[in-house]
JSON list of C-alpha atoms in Angstrom, two decimals:
[
{"chain": "A", "resi": 1, "resn": "UNK", "atom": "CA", "xyz": [-16.39, -9.54, 10.51]},
{"chain": "A", "resi": 2, "resn": "UNK", "atom": "CA", "xyz": [-18.17, -10.44, 7.26]},
{"chain": "A", "resi": 3, "resn": "UNK", "atom": "CA", "xyz": [-18.95, -14.15, 6.76]},
{"chain": "A", "resi": 4, "resn": "UNK", "atom": "CA", "xyz": [-16.89, -15.76, 4.06]},
{"chain": "A", "resi": 5, "resn": "UNK", "atom": "CA", "xyz": [-20.30, -16.05, 2.18]},
{"chain": "A", "resi": 6, "resn": "UNK", "atom": "CA", "xyz": [-20.40, -12.35, 2.19]},
{"chain": "A", "resi": 7, "resn": "UNK", "atom": "CA", "xyz": [-19.40, -10.20, -0.91]},
{"chain": "A", "resi": 8, "resn": "UNK", "atom": "CA", "xyz": [-16.32, -8.12, -1.42]},
{"chain": "A", "resi": 9, "resn": "UNK", "atom": "CA", "xyz": [-16.57, -4.88, -3.33]},
{"chain": "A", "resi": 10, "resn": "UNK", "atom": "CA", "xyz": [-14.58, -4.85, -6.64]},
{"chain": "A", "resi": 11, "resn": "UNK", "atom": "CA", "xyz": [-13.82, -2.29, -9.14]},
{"chain": "A", "resi": 12, "resn": "UNK", "atom": "CA", "xyz": [-14.48, -4.53, -12.41]},
{"chain": "A", "resi": 13, "resn": "UNK", "atom": "CA", "xyz": [-14.59, -7.94, -13.87]},
{"chain": "A", "resi": 14, "resn": "UNK", "atom": "CA", "xyz": [-17.22, -10.19, -13.90]},
{"chain": "A", "resi": 15, "resn": "UNK", "atom": "CA", "xyz": [-19.57, -9.47, -11.07]},
{"chain": "A", "resi": 16, "resn": "UNK", "atom": "CA", "xyz": [-21.30, -12.34, -8.85]},
{"chain": "A", "resi": 17, "resn": "UNK", "atom": "CA", "xyz": [-24.94, -13.47, -9.01]},
{"chain": "A", "resi": 18, "resn": "UNK", "atom": "CA", "xyz": [-25.62, -12.34, -5.43]},
{"chain": "A", "resi": 19, "resn": "UNK", "atom": "CA", "xyz": [-25.76, -9.49, -3.10]},
{"chain": "A", "resi": 20, "resn": "UNK", "atom": "CA", "xyz": [-24.98, -5.72, -3.61]},
{"chain": "A", "resi": 21, "resn": "UNK", "atom": "CA", "xyz": [-27.92, -4.85, -5.63]},
{"chain": "A", "resi": 22, "resn": "UNK", "atom": "CA", "xyz": [-25.59, -3.20, -8.25]},
{"chain": "A", "resi": 23, "resn": "UNK", "atom": "CA", "xyz": [-23.71, -6.49, -9.10]},
{"chain": "A", "resi": 24, "resn": "UNK", "atom": "CA", "xyz": [-20.42, -5.06, -8.48]},
{"chain": "A", "resi": 25, "resn": "UNK", "atom": "CA", "xyz": [-19.17, -7.41, -5.84]},
{"chain": "A", "resi": 26, "resn": "UNK", "atom": "CA", "xyz": [-17.54, -10.89, -5.88]},
{"chain": "A", "resi": 27, "resn": "UNK", "atom": "CA", "xyz": [-18.32, -13.74, -3.34]},
{"chain": "A", "resi": 28, "resn": "UNK", "atom": "CA", "xyz": [-15.33, -14.00, -0.80]},
{"chain": "A", "resi": 29, "resn": "UNK", "atom": "CA", "xyz": [-13.86, -17.28, -1.14]},
{"chain": "A", "resi": 30, "resn": "UNK", "atom": "CA", "xyz": [-11.79, -16.99, 1.96]},
{"chain": "A", "resi": 31, "resn": "UNK", "atom": "CA", "xyz": [-12.71, -18.07, 5.52]},
{"chain": "A", "resi": 32, "resn": "UNK", "atom": "CA", "xyz": [-12.96, -15.37, 8.42]},
{"chain": "A", "resi": 33, "resn": "UNK", "atom": "CA", "xyz": [-9.89, -14.69, 10.60]},
{"chain": "A", "resi": 34, "resn": "UNK", "atom": "CA", "xyz": [-10.29, -17.14, 13.38]},
{"chain": "A", "resi": 35, "resn": "UNK", "atom": "CA", "xyz": [-8.30, -14.91, 15.93]},
{"chain": "A", "resi": 36, "resn": "UNK", "atom": "CA", "xyz": [-5.10, -17.21, 16.11]},
{"chain": "A", "resi": 37, "resn": "UNK", "atom": "CA", "xyz": [-1.92, -16.00, 16.37]},
{"chain": "A", "resi": 38, "resn": "UNK", "atom": "CA", "xyz": [-0.20, -14.26, 13.25]},
{"chain": "A", "resi": 39, "resn": "UNK", "atom": "CA", "xyz": [3.15, -15.54, 11.91]},
{"chain": "A", "resi": 40, "resn": "UNK", "atom": "CA", "xyz": [5.02, -12.64, 10.39]},
{"chain": "A", "resi": 41, "resn": "UNK", "atom": "CA", "xyz": [8.52, -12.48, 9.01]},
{"chain": "A", "resi": 42, "resn": "UNK", "atom": "CA", "xyz": [9.67, -8.72, 9.49]},
{"chain": "A", "resi": 43, "resn": "UNK", "atom": "CA", "xyz": [13.01, -9.46, 7.21]},
{"chain": "A", "resi": 44, "resn": "UNK", "atom": "CA", "xyz": [10.65, -10.52, 4.33]},
{"chain": "A", "resi": 45, "resn": "UNK", "atom": "CA", "xyz": [8.32, -7.74, 4.88]},
{"chain": "A", "resi": 46, "resn": "UNK", "atom": "CA", "xyz": [11.38, -5.33, 5.10]},
{"chain": "A", "resi": 47, "resn": "UNK", "atom": "CA", "xyz": [12.57, -6.81, 1.68]},
{"chain": "A", "resi": 48, "resn": "UNK", "atom": "CA", "xyz": [9.27, -6.34, 0.05]},
{"chain": "A", "resi": 49, "resn": "UNK", "atom": "CA", "xyz": [8.78, -2.91, 1.28]},
{"chain": "A", "resi": 50, "resn": "UNK", "atom": "CA", "xyz": [12.33, -1.99, 0.05]},
{"chain": "A", "resi": 51, "resn": "UNK", "atom": "CA", "xyz": [11.73, -3.37, -3.29]},
{"chain": "A", "resi": 52, "resn": "UNK", "atom": "CA", "xyz": [8.69, -1.17, -3.77]},
{"chain": "A", "resi": 53, "resn": "UNK", "atom": "CA", "xyz": [10.31, 2.01, -2.33]},
{"chain": "A", "resi": 54, "resn": "UNK", "atom": "CA", "xyz": [13.23, 1.39, -4.83]},
{"chain": "A", "resi": 55, "resn": "UNK", "atom": "CA", "xyz": [10.80, 1.18, -7.67]},
{"chain": "A", "resi": 56, "resn": "UNK", "atom": "CA", "xyz": [8.85, 4.22, -6.63]},
{"chain": "A", "resi": 57, "resn": "UNK", "atom": "CA", "xyz": [12.26, 6.37, -6.43]},
{"chain": "A", "resi": 58, "resn": "UNK", "atom": "CA", "xyz": [13.78, 4.65, -9.27]},
{"chain": "A", "resi": 59, "resn": "UNK", "atom": "CA", "xyz": [10.90, 5.34, -11.63]},
{"chain": "A", "resi": 60, "resn": "UNK", "atom": "CA", "xyz": [10.62, 9.06, -10.32]},
{"chain": "A", "resi": 61, "resn": "UNK", "atom": "CA", "xyz": [11.16, 11.38, -13.09]},
{"chain": "A", "resi": 62, "resn": "UNK", "atom": "CA", "xyz": [13.78, 14.20, -13.15]},
{"chain": "A", "resi": 63, "resn": "UNK", "atom": "CA", "xyz": [11.12, 16.62, -13.68]},
{"chain": "A", "resi": 64, "resn": "UNK", "atom": "CA", "xyz": [9.09, 15.11, -10.57]},
{"chain": "A", "resi": 65, "resn": "UNK", "atom": "CA", "xyz": [7.97, 18.69, -9.36]},
{"chain": "A", "resi": 66, "resn": "UNK", "atom": "CA", "xyz": [5.65, 19.13, -12.47]},
{"chain": "A", "resi": 67, "resn": "UNK", "atom": "CA", "xyz": [2.48, 17.56, -10.56]},
{"chain": "A", "resi": 68, "resn": "UNK", "atom": "CA", "xyz": [0.80, 20.64, -8.84]},
{"chain": "A", "resi": 69, "resn": "UNK", "atom": "CA", "xyz": [-2.44, 19.13, -8.14]},
{"chain": "A", "resi": 70, "resn": "UNK", "atom": "CA", "xyz": [-1.45, 19.40, -4.27]},
{"chain": "A", "resi": 71, "resn": "UNK", "atom": "CA", "xyz": [-2.71, 15.98, -3.26]},
{"chain": "A", "resi": 72, "resn": "UNK", "atom": "CA", "xyz": [-0.89, 14.48, -0.39]},
{"chain": "A", "resi": 73, "resn": "UNK", "atom": "CA", "xyz": [-0.37, 11.01, -2.17]},
{"chain": "A", "resi": 74, "resn": "UNK", "atom": "CA", "xyz": [1.24, 12.33, -5.45]},
{"chain": "A", "resi": 75, "resn": "UNK", "atom": "CA", "xyz": [4.38, 13.66, -6.46]},
{"chain": "A", "resi": 76, "resn": "UNK", "atom": "CA", "xyz": [7.09, 14.63, -3.94]},
{"chain": "A", "resi": 77, "resn": "UNK", "atom": "CA", "xyz": [4.50, 15.18, -1.05]},
{"chain": "A", "resi": 78, "resn": "UNK", "atom": "CA", "xyz": [3.49, 11.57, -1.62]},
{"chain": "A", "resi": 79, "resn": "UNK", "atom": "CA", "xyz": [6.70, 10.14, -1.48]},
{"chain": "A", "resi": 80, "resn": "UNK", "atom": "CA", "xyz": [7.86, 11.95, 1.39]},
{"chain": "A", "resi": 81, "resn": "UNK", "atom": "CA", "xyz": [4.68, 10.88, 3.26]},
{"chain": "A", "resi": 82, "resn": "UNK", "atom": "CA", "xyz": [5.49, 7.33, 2.33]},
{"chain": "A", "resi": 83, "resn": "UNK", "atom": "CA", "xyz": [8.96, 7.75, 3.95]},
{"chain": "A", "resi": 84, "resn": "UNK", "atom": "CA", "xyz": [7.35, 9.12, 6.92]},
{"chain": "A", "resi": 85, "resn": "UNK", "atom": "CA", "xyz": [5.20, 6.41, 7.27]},
{"chain": "A", "resi": 86, "resn": "UNK", "atom": "CA", "xyz": [7.90, 3.86, 6.88]},
{"chain": "A", "resi": 87, "resn": "UNK", "atom": "CA", "xyz": [9.71, 5.65, 9.77]},
{"chain": "A", "resi": 88, "resn": "UNK", "atom": "CA", "xyz": [6.63, 5.61, 12.01]},
{"chain": "A", "resi": 89, "resn": "UNK", "atom": "CA", "xyz": [5.96, 2.04, 11.64]},
{"chain": "A", "resi": 90, "resn": "UNK", "atom": "CA", "xyz": [9.15, 1.22, 12.96]},
{"chain": "A", "resi": 91, "resn": "UNK", "atom": "CA", "xyz": [9.95, -1.63, 10.59]},
{"chain": "A", "resi": 92, "resn": "UNK", "atom": "CA", "xyz": [13.00, 0.35, 9.32]},
{"chain": "A", "resi": 93, "resn": "UNK", "atom": "CA", "xyz": [14.16, 2.38, 12.20]},
{"chain": "A", "resi": 94, "resn": "UNK", "atom": "CA", "xyz": [16.14, 5.62, 11.50]},
{"chain": "A", "resi": 95, "resn": "UNK", "atom": "CA", "xyz": [16.87, 4.19, 7.80]},
{"chain": "A", "resi": 96, "resn": "UNK", "atom": "CA", "xyz": [13.44, 5.44, 6.47]},
{"chain": "A", "resi": 97, "resn": "UNK", "atom": "CA", "xyz": [14.40, 9.10, 7.27]},
{"chain": "A", "resi": 98, "resn": "UNK", "atom": "CA", "xyz": [17.91, 8.59, 5.66]},
{"chain": "A", "resi": 99, "resn": "UNK", "atom": "CA", "xyz": [16.30, 7.13, 2.60]},
{"chain": "A", "resi": 100, "resn": "UNK", "atom": "CA", "xyz": [14.11, 10.29, 2.62]},
{"chain": "A", "resi": 101, "resn": "UNK", "atom": "CA", "xyz": [17.13, 12.61, 3.03]},
{"chain": "A", "resi": 102, "resn": "UNK", "atom": "CA", "xyz": [18.68, 10.90, 0.22]},
{"chain": "A", "resi": 103, "resn": "UNK", "atom": "CA", "xyz": [15.77, 11.20, -2.05]},
{"chain": "A", "resi": 104, "resn": "UNK", "atom": "CA", "xyz": [15.37, 14.83, -1.31]},
{"chain": "A", "resi": 105, "resn": "UNK", "atom": "CA", "xyz": [18.79, 15.21, -2.61]},
{"chain": "A", "resi": 106, "resn": "UNK", "atom": "CA", "xyz": [18.26, 13.58, -5.89]}
]
């Protein structure tokens, strides 16, 4: 792992004075992960993901099939891929596939 003084790539903003040659990096102010136990709250994570999924579905246009770029991460293919990954992570159980079925019927 990089040390806490290492640089983190950034897409913009004020560059740091150190490292990177191109000046497109910021100093990392956070300490390295010490390898201890990770405390997680599955209910909180599930709630956050559910709110993001709702935002995606609620903001999908009625003419959603108009994006013909063929990219995996855009349009219906991207949304279906999101539901597949949610199902595979196991956090939502069969609910992710049920959400996909509902979305496909919209």
